[in-house]
């Protein structure tokens, strides 16, 4: 399966997780990896599945590298009705009022343009003992397995 992995990051954590996901999938799938800062909504139309890893920053804002992409979604209003995506958030539950809002905002923008979310949006809690890659890779693998059936 052709899988595009995108990340929106402020400090590099989402990028590292996206790299881990790409490495975990590349033996069985054709994967690509890109920063949302260097991507356009049209780039989502290339792969069969788009996996997005997005952190939150500040008071639940999008991270810096996701902001230009989100602005393109809002301004150009592309038709993404043929796009499937799964989005994984990074956050810190100690900021309960804005926990995971970055990935939530991006998911809402994608859905508003017609893209179809393939699963609920998990958010890895930085305050947990779990490593994000230990949560994200099984989540992505389950989505891929579901598409194959």
PDB file of N, CA and C in Angstrom, residues 27-93:
ATOM      1  N   UNK A  27       8.914  -1.910   5.424  1.00  0.00           N
ATOM      2  CA  UNK A  27       9.217  -3.258   4.932  1.00  0.00           C
ATOM      3  C   UNK A  27       8.046  -3.839   4.142  1.00  0.00           C
ATOM      4  N   UNK A  28       6.824  -3.407   4.461  1.00  0.00           N
ATOM      5  CA  UNK A  28       5.650  -3.983   3.803  1.00  0.00           C
ATOM      6  C   UNK A  28       4.895  -2.995   2.920  1.00  0.00           C
ATOM      7  N   UNK A  29       5.277  -1.715   2.977  1.00  0.00           N
ATOM      8  CA  UNK A  29       4.525  -0.702   2.238  1.00  0.00           C
ATOM      9  C   UNK A  29       5.476   0.312   1.608  1.00  0.00           C
ATOM     10  N   UNK A  30       4.963   0.999   0.609  1.00  0.00           N
ATOM     11  CA  UNK A  30       5.699   2.109   0.017  1.00  0.00           C
ATOM     12  C   UNK A  30       5.358   3.364   0.823  1.00  0.00           C
ATOM     13  N   UNK A  31       6.323   3.896   1.521  1.00  0.00           N
ATOM     14  CA  UNK A  31       6.056   5.025   2.404  1.00  0.00           C
ATOM     15  C   UNK A  31       6.812   6.262   1.944  1.00  0.00           C
ATOM     16  N   UNK A  32       6.226   7.407   2.273  1.00  0.00           N
ATOM     17  CA  UNK A  32       6.919   8.681   2.084  1.00  0.00           C
ATOM     18  C   UNK A  32       6.731   9.481   3.363  1.00  0.00           C
ATOM     19  N   UNK A  33       7.610  10.420   3.604  1.00  0.00           N
ATOM     20  CA  UNK A  33       7.598  11.203   4.833  1.00  0.00           C
ATOM     21  C   UNK A  33       7.774  12.673   4.472  1.00  0.00           C
ATOM     22  N   UNK A  34       6.919  13.543   5.033  1.00  0.00           N
ATOM     23  CA  UNK A  34       7.024  14.970   4.703  1.00  0.00           C
ATOM     24  C   UNK A  34       6.556  15.838   5.863  1.00  0.00           C
ATOM     25  N   UNK A  35       7.205  16.961   5.999  1.00  0.00           N
ATOM     26  CA  UNK A  35       6.794  18.001   6.938  1.00  0.00           C
ATOM     27  C   UNK A  35       5.583  18.718   6.333  1.00  0.00           C
ATOM     28  N   UNK A  36       4.562  18.966   7.128  1.00  0.00           N
ATOM     29  CA  UNK A  36       3.405  19.708   6.623  1.00  0.00           C
ATOM     30  C   UNK A  36       3.805  21.096   6.129  1.00  0.00           C
ATOM     31  N   UNK A  37       4.888  21.637   6.669  1.00  0.00           N
ATOM     32  CA  UNK A  37       5.355  22.955   6.225  1.00  0.00           C
ATOM     33  C   UNK A  37       5.750  22.945   4.757  1.00  0.00           C
ATOM     34  N   UNK A  38       6.116  21.771   4.248  1.00  0.00           N
ATOM     35  CA  UNK A  38       6.544  21.639   2.858  1.00  0.00           C
ATOM     36  C   UNK A  38       5.488  20.958   1.998  1.00  0.00           C
ATOM     37  N   UNK A  39       4.271  20.880   2.493  1.00  0.00           N
ATOM     38  CA  UNK A  39       3.218  20.118   1.815  1.00  0.00           C
ATOM     39  C   UNK A  39       2.021  21.009   1.510  1.00  0.00           C
ATOM     40  N   UNK A  40       1.251  20.572   0.519  1.00  0.00           N
ATOM     41  CA  UNK A  40       0.003  21.259   0.185  1.00  0.00           C
ATOM     42  C   UNK A  40      -1.138  20.253   0.322  1.00  0.00           C
ATOM     43  N   UNK A  41      -2.368  20.705   0.421  1.00  0.00           N
ATOM     44  CA  UNK A  41      -3.486  19.768   0.482  1.00  0.00           C
ATOM     45  C   UNK A  41      -3.525  18.806  -0.705  1.00  0.00           C
ATOM     46  N   UNK A  42      -3.067  19.239  -1.857  1.00  0.00           N
ATOM     47  CA  UNK A  42      -3.049  18.358  -3.025  1.00  0.00           C
ATOM     48  C   UNK A  42      -2.137  17.149  -2.811  1.00  0.00           C
ATOM     49  N   UNK A  43      -1.127  17.282  -1.966  1.00  0.00           N
ATOM     50  CA  UNK A  43      -0.219  16.167  -1.685  1.00  0.00           C
ATOM     51  C   UNK A  43      -0.940  15.005  -1.005  1.00  0.00           C
ATOM     52  N   UNK A  44      -2.088  15.267  -0.407  1.00  0.00           N
ATOM     53  CA  UNK A  44      -2.850  14.206   0.253  1.00  0.00           C
ATOM     54  C   UNK A  44      -3.531  13.277  -0.750  1.00  0.00           C
ATOM     55  N   UNK A  45      -3.569  13.681  -2.007  1.00  0.00           N
ATOM     56  CA  UNK A  45      -4.291  12.903  -3.018  1.00  0.00           C
ATOM     57  C   UNK A  45      -3.431  11.847  -3.694  1.00  0.00           C
ATOM     58  N   UNK A  46      -2.164  11.759  -3.302  1.00  0.00           N
ATOM     59  CA  UNK A  46      -1.233  10.858  -3.972  1.00  0.00           C
ATOM     60  C   UNK A  46      -1.277   9.443  -3.400  1.00  0.00           C
ATOM     61  N   UNK A  47      -1.346   9.319  -2.096  1.00  0.00           N
ATOM     62  CA  UNK A  47      -1.261   8.009  -1.448  1.00  0.00           C
ATOM     63  C   UNK A  47      -2.651   7.414  -1.212  1.00  0.00           C
ATOM     64  N   UNK A  48      -2.671   6.117  -0.962  1.00  0.00           N
ATOM     65  CA  UNK A  48      -3.919   5.442  -0.621  1.00  0.00           C
ATOM     66  C   UNK A  48      -4.333   5.758   0.815  1.00  0.00           C
ATOM     67  N   UNK A  49      -3.349   6.002   1.656  1.00  0.00           N
ATOM     68  CA  UNK A  49      -3.586   6.326   3.057  1.00  0.00           C
ATOM     69  C   UNK A  49      -2.621   7.428   3.472  1.00  0.00           C
ATOM     70  N   UNK A  50      -3.152   8.427   4.145  1.00  0.00           N
ATOM     71  CA  UNK A  50      -2.331   9.503   4.705  1.00  0.00           C
ATOM     72  C   UNK A  50      -2.357   9.366   6.221  1.00  0.00           C
ATOM     73  N   UNK A  51      -1.179   9.304   6.793  1.00  0.00           N
ATOM     74  CA  UNK A  51      -1.040   9.254   8.240  1.00  0.00           C
ATOM     75  C   UNK A  51      -0.412  10.575   8.671  1.00  0.00           C
ATOM     76  N   UNK A  52      -1.059  11.247   9.592  1.00  0.00           N
ATOM     77  CA  UNK A  52      -0.585  12.558  10.041  1.00  0.00           C
ATOM     78  C   UNK A  52      -0.290  12.487  11.533  1.00  0.00           C
ATOM     79  N   UNK A  53       0.875  12.954  11.899  1.00  0.00           N
ATOM     80  CA  UNK A  53       1.257  13.071  13.307  1.00  0.00           C
ATOM     81  C   UNK A  53       1.364  14.560  13.597  1.00  0.00           C
ATOM     82  N   UNK A  54       0.606  15.020  14.590  1.00  0.00           N
ATOM     83  CA  UNK A  54       0.565  16.458  14.849  1.00  0.00           C
ATOM     84  C   UNK A  54       0.578  16.724  16.352  1.00  0.00           C
ATOM     85  N   UNK A  55       1.458  17.575  16.760  1.00  0.00           N
ATOM     86  CA  UNK A  55       1.528  17.967  18.164  1.00  0.00           C
ATOM     87  C   UNK A  55       0.609  19.160  18.411  1.00  0.00           C
ATOM     88  N   UNK A  56       0.560  19.568  19.646  1.00  0.00           N
ATOM     89  CA  UNK A  56      -0.113  20.812  20.033  1.00  0.00           C
ATOM     90  C   UNK A  56       0.956  21.725  20.611  1.00  0.00           C
ATOM     91  N   UNK A  57       0.708  22.992  20.553  1.00  0.00           N
ATOM     92  CA  UNK A  57       1.699  23.916  21.091  1.00  0.00           C
ATOM     93  C   UNK A  57       0.995  25.076  21.786  1.00  0.00           C
ATOM     94  N   UNK A  58       1.669  25.640  22.758  1.00  0.00           N
ATOM     95  CA  UNK A  58       1.096  26.784  23.472  1.00  0.00           C
ATOM     96  C   UNK A  58      -0.217  26.412  24.111  1.00  0.00           C
ATOM     97  N   UNK A  59      -1.229  27.173  23.832  1.00  0.00           N
ATOM     98  CA  UNK A  59      -2.555  26.939  24.403  1.00  0.00           C
ATOM     99  C   UNK A  59      -3.435  26.168  23.424  1.00  0.00           C
ATOM    100  N   UNK A  60      -2.932  25.001  22.984  1.00  0.00           N
ATOM    101  CA  UNK A  60      -3.688  24.148  22.083  1.00  0.00           C
ATOM    102  C   UNK A  60      -3.637  24.584  20.636  1.00  0.00           C
ATOM    103  N   UNK A  61      -2.609  25.316  20.285  1.00  0.00           N
ATOM    104  CA  UNK A  61      -2.483  25.785  18.905  1.00  0.00           C
ATOM    105  C   UNK A  61      -1.806  24.731  18.041  1.00  0.00           C
ATOM    106  N   UNK A  62      -1.927  24.895  16.755  1.00  0.00           N
ATOM    107  CA  UNK A  62      -1.188  24.062  15.826  1.00  0.00           C
ATOM    108  C   UNK A  62       0.293  24.360  15.968  1.00  0.00           C
ATOM    109  N   UNK A  63       1.141  23.369  15.775  1.00  0.00           N
ATOM    110  CA  UNK A  63       2.579  23.639  15.790  1.00  0.00           C
ATOM    111  C   UNK A  63       2.974  24.462  14.561  1.00  0.00           C
ATOM    112  N   UNK A  64       4.119  25.098  14.651  1.00  0.00           N
ATOM    113  CA  UNK A  64       4.562  26.028  13.593  1.00  0.00           C
ATOM    114  C   UNK A  64       4.567  25.379  12.213  1.00  0.00           C
ATOM    115  N   UNK A  65       5.027  24.137  12.110  1.00  0.00           N
ATOM    116  CA  UNK A  65       5.140  23.560  10.762  1.00  0.00           C
ATOM    117  C   UNK A  65       3.788  23.168  10.180  1.00  0.00           C
ATOM    118  N   UNK A  66       2.739  23.094  10.988  1.00  0.00           N
ATOM    119  CA  UNK A  66       1.411  22.763  10.473  1.00  0.00           C
ATOM    120  C   UNK A  66       0.596  23.998  10.106  1.00  0.00           C
ATOM    121  N   UNK A  67       0.987  25.155  10.592  1.00  0.00           N
ATOM    122  CA  UNK A  67       0.182  26.357  10.366  1.00  0.00           C
ATOM    123  C   UNK A  67       0.033  26.738   8.889  1.00  0.00           C
ATOM    124  N   UNK A  68       1.104  26.706   8.081  1.00  0.00           N
ATOM    125  CA  UNK A  68       0.914  27.048   6.657  1.00  0.00           C
ATOM    126  C   UNK A  68      -0.025  26.069   5.938  1.00  0.00           C
ATOM    127  N   UNK A  69       0.078  24.795   6.277  1.00  0.00           N
ATOM    128  CA  UNK A  69      -0.810  23.781   5.678  1.00  0.00           C
ATOM    129  C   UNK A  69      -2.257  24.057   6.070  1.00  0.00           C
ATOM    130  N   UNK A  70      -2.480  24.336   7.335  1.00  0.00           N
ATOM    131  CA  UNK A  70      -3.846  24.628   7.812  1.00  0.00           C
ATOM    132  C   UNK A  70      -4.383  25.888   7.134  1.00  0.00           C
ATOM    133  N   UNK A  71      -3.529  26.868   6.934  1.00  0.00           N
ATOM    134  CA  UNK A  71      -3.964  28.093   6.256  1.00  0.00           C
ATOM    135  C   UNK A  71      -4.376  27.799   4.813  1.00  0.00           C
ATOM    136  N   UNK A  72      -3.640  26.900   4.158  1.00  0.00           N
ATOM    137  CA  UNK A  72      -4.018  26.513   2.790  1.00  0.00           C
ATOM    138  C   UNK A  72      -5.369  25.810   2.778  1.00  0.00           C
ATOM    139  N   UNK A  73      -5.596  24.944   3.762  1.00  0.00           N
ATOM    140  CA  UNK A  73      -6.893  24.252   3.853  1.00  0.00           C
ATOM    141  C   UNK A  73      -8.027  25.257   4.035  1.00  0.00           C
ATOM    142  N   UNK A  74      -7.786  26.236   4.873  1.00  0.00           N
ATOM    143  CA  UNK A  74      -8.825  27.220   5.164  1.00  0.00           C
ATOM    144  C   UNK A  74      -9.042  28.171   3.990  1.00  0.00           C
ATOM    145  N   UNK A  75      -7.965  28.596   3.353  1.00  0.00           N
ATOM    146  CA  UNK A  75      -8.062  29.623   2.311  1.00  0.00           C
ATOM    147  C   UNK A  75      -8.476  29.071   0.952  1.00  0.00           C
ATOM    148  N   UNK A  76      -7.879  27.952   0.539  1.00  0.00           N
ATOM    149  CA  UNK A  76      -8.148  27.452  -0.815  1.00  0.00           C
ATOM    150  C   UNK A  76      -9.347  26.496  -0.861  1.00  0.00           C
ATOM    151  N   UNK A  77      -9.764  25.994   0.290  1.00  0.00           N
ATOM    152  CA  UNK A  77     -10.918  25.113   0.383  1.00  0.00           C
ATOM    153  C   UNK A  77     -10.901  24.007  -0.675  1.00  0.00           C
ATOM    154  N   UNK A  78      -9.838  23.197  -0.697  1.00  0.00           N
ATOM    155  CA  UNK A  78      -9.757  22.129  -1.701  1.00  0.00           C
ATOM    156  C   UNK A  78     -10.795  21.040  -1.446  1.00  0.00           C
ATOM    157  N   UNK A  79     -11.183  20.358  -2.496  1.00  0.00           N
ATOM    158  CA  UNK A  79     -12.073  19.202  -2.375  1.00  0.00           C
ATOM    159  C   UNK A  79     -11.210  17.987  -2.053  1.00  0.00           C
ATOM    160  N   UNK A  80     -11.338  17.476  -0.850  1.00  0.00           N
ATOM    161  CA  UNK A  80     -10.545  16.326  -0.425  1.00  0.00           C
ATOM    162  C   UNK A  80     -11.428  15.088  -0.250  1.00  0.00           C
ATOM    163  N   UNK A  81     -12.526  15.038  -0.984  1.00  0.00           N
ATOM    164  CA  UNK A  81     -13.478  13.941  -0.798  1.00  0.00           C
ATOM    165  C   UNK A  81     -12.904  12.576  -1.179  1.00  0.00           C
ATOM    166  N   UNK A  82     -11.811  12.550  -1.919  1.00  0.00           N
ATOM    167  CA  UNK A  82     -11.184  11.275  -2.263  1.00  0.00           C
ATOM    168  C   UNK A  82      -9.979  10.948  -1.384  1.00  0.00           C
ATOM    169  N   UNK A  83      -9.836  11.659  -0.271  1.00  0.00           N
ATOM    170  CA  UNK A  83      -8.686  11.496   0.622  1.00  0.00           C
ATOM    171  C   UNK A  83      -9.100  10.738   1.879  1.00  0.00           C
ATOM    172  N   UNK A  84      -8.275   9.743   2.236  1.00  0.00           N
ATOM    173  CA  UNK A  84      -8.441   9.029   3.502  1.00  0.00           C
ATOM    174  C   UNK A  84      -7.257   9.374   4.394  1.00  0.00           C
ATOM    175  N   UNK A  85      -7.547   9.614   5.665  1.00  0.00           N
ATOM    176  CA  UNK A  85      -6.443   9.939   6.569  1.00  0.00           C
ATOM    177  C   UNK A  85      -6.693   9.364   7.955  1.00  0.00           C
ATOM    178  N   UNK A  86      -5.593   9.228   8.669  1.00  0.00           N
ATOM    179  CA  UNK A  86      -5.615   8.881  10.083  1.00  0.00           C
ATOM    180  C   UNK A  86      -4.668   9.869  10.759  1.00  0.00           C
ATOM    181  N   UNK A  87      -5.105  10.431  11.863  1.00  0.00           N
ATOM    182  CA  UNK A  87      -4.288  11.448  12.515  1.00  0.00           C
ATOM    183  C   UNK A  87      -4.023  11.046  13.963  1.00  0.00           C
ATOM    184  N   UNK A  88      -2.779  11.206  14.349  1.00  0.00           N
ATOM    185  CA  UNK A  88      -2.315  10.859  15.705  1.00  0.00           C
ATOM    186  C   UNK A  88      -1.806  12.139  16.347  1.00  0.00           C
ATOM    187  N   UNK A  89      -2.326  12.434  17.525  1.00  0.00           N
ATOM    188  CA  UNK A  89      -1.931  13.652  18.214  1.00  0.00           C
ATOM    189  C   UNK A  89      -0.895  13.418  19.300  1.00  0.00           C
ATOM    190  N   UNK A  90      -0.178  14.466  19.579  1.00  0.00           N
ATOM    191  CA  UNK A  90       0.750  14.485  20.715  1.00  0.00           C
ATOM    192  C   UNK A  90       0.303  15.626  21.620  1.00  0.00           C
ATOM    193  N   UNK A  91       0.294  15.360  22.902  1.00  0.00           N
ATOM    194  CA  UNK A  91      -0.126  16.396  23.838  1.00  0.00           C
ATOM    195  C   UNK A  91       0.324  16.088  25.249  1.00  0.00           C
ATOM    196  N   UNK A  92      -0.080  16.928  26.154  1.00  0.00           N
ATOM    197  CA  UNK A  92       0.269  16.782  27.563  1.00  0.00           C
ATOM    198  C   UNK A  92      -1.003  17.019  28.374  1.00  0.00           C
ATOM    199  N   UNK A  93      -1.473  15.972  29.032  1.00  0.00           N
ATOM    200  CA  UNK A  93      -2.748  16.062  29.756  1.00  0.00           C
ATOM    201  C   UNK A  93      -2.679  17.012  30.953  1.00  0.00           C
TER     202      UNK A  93
END
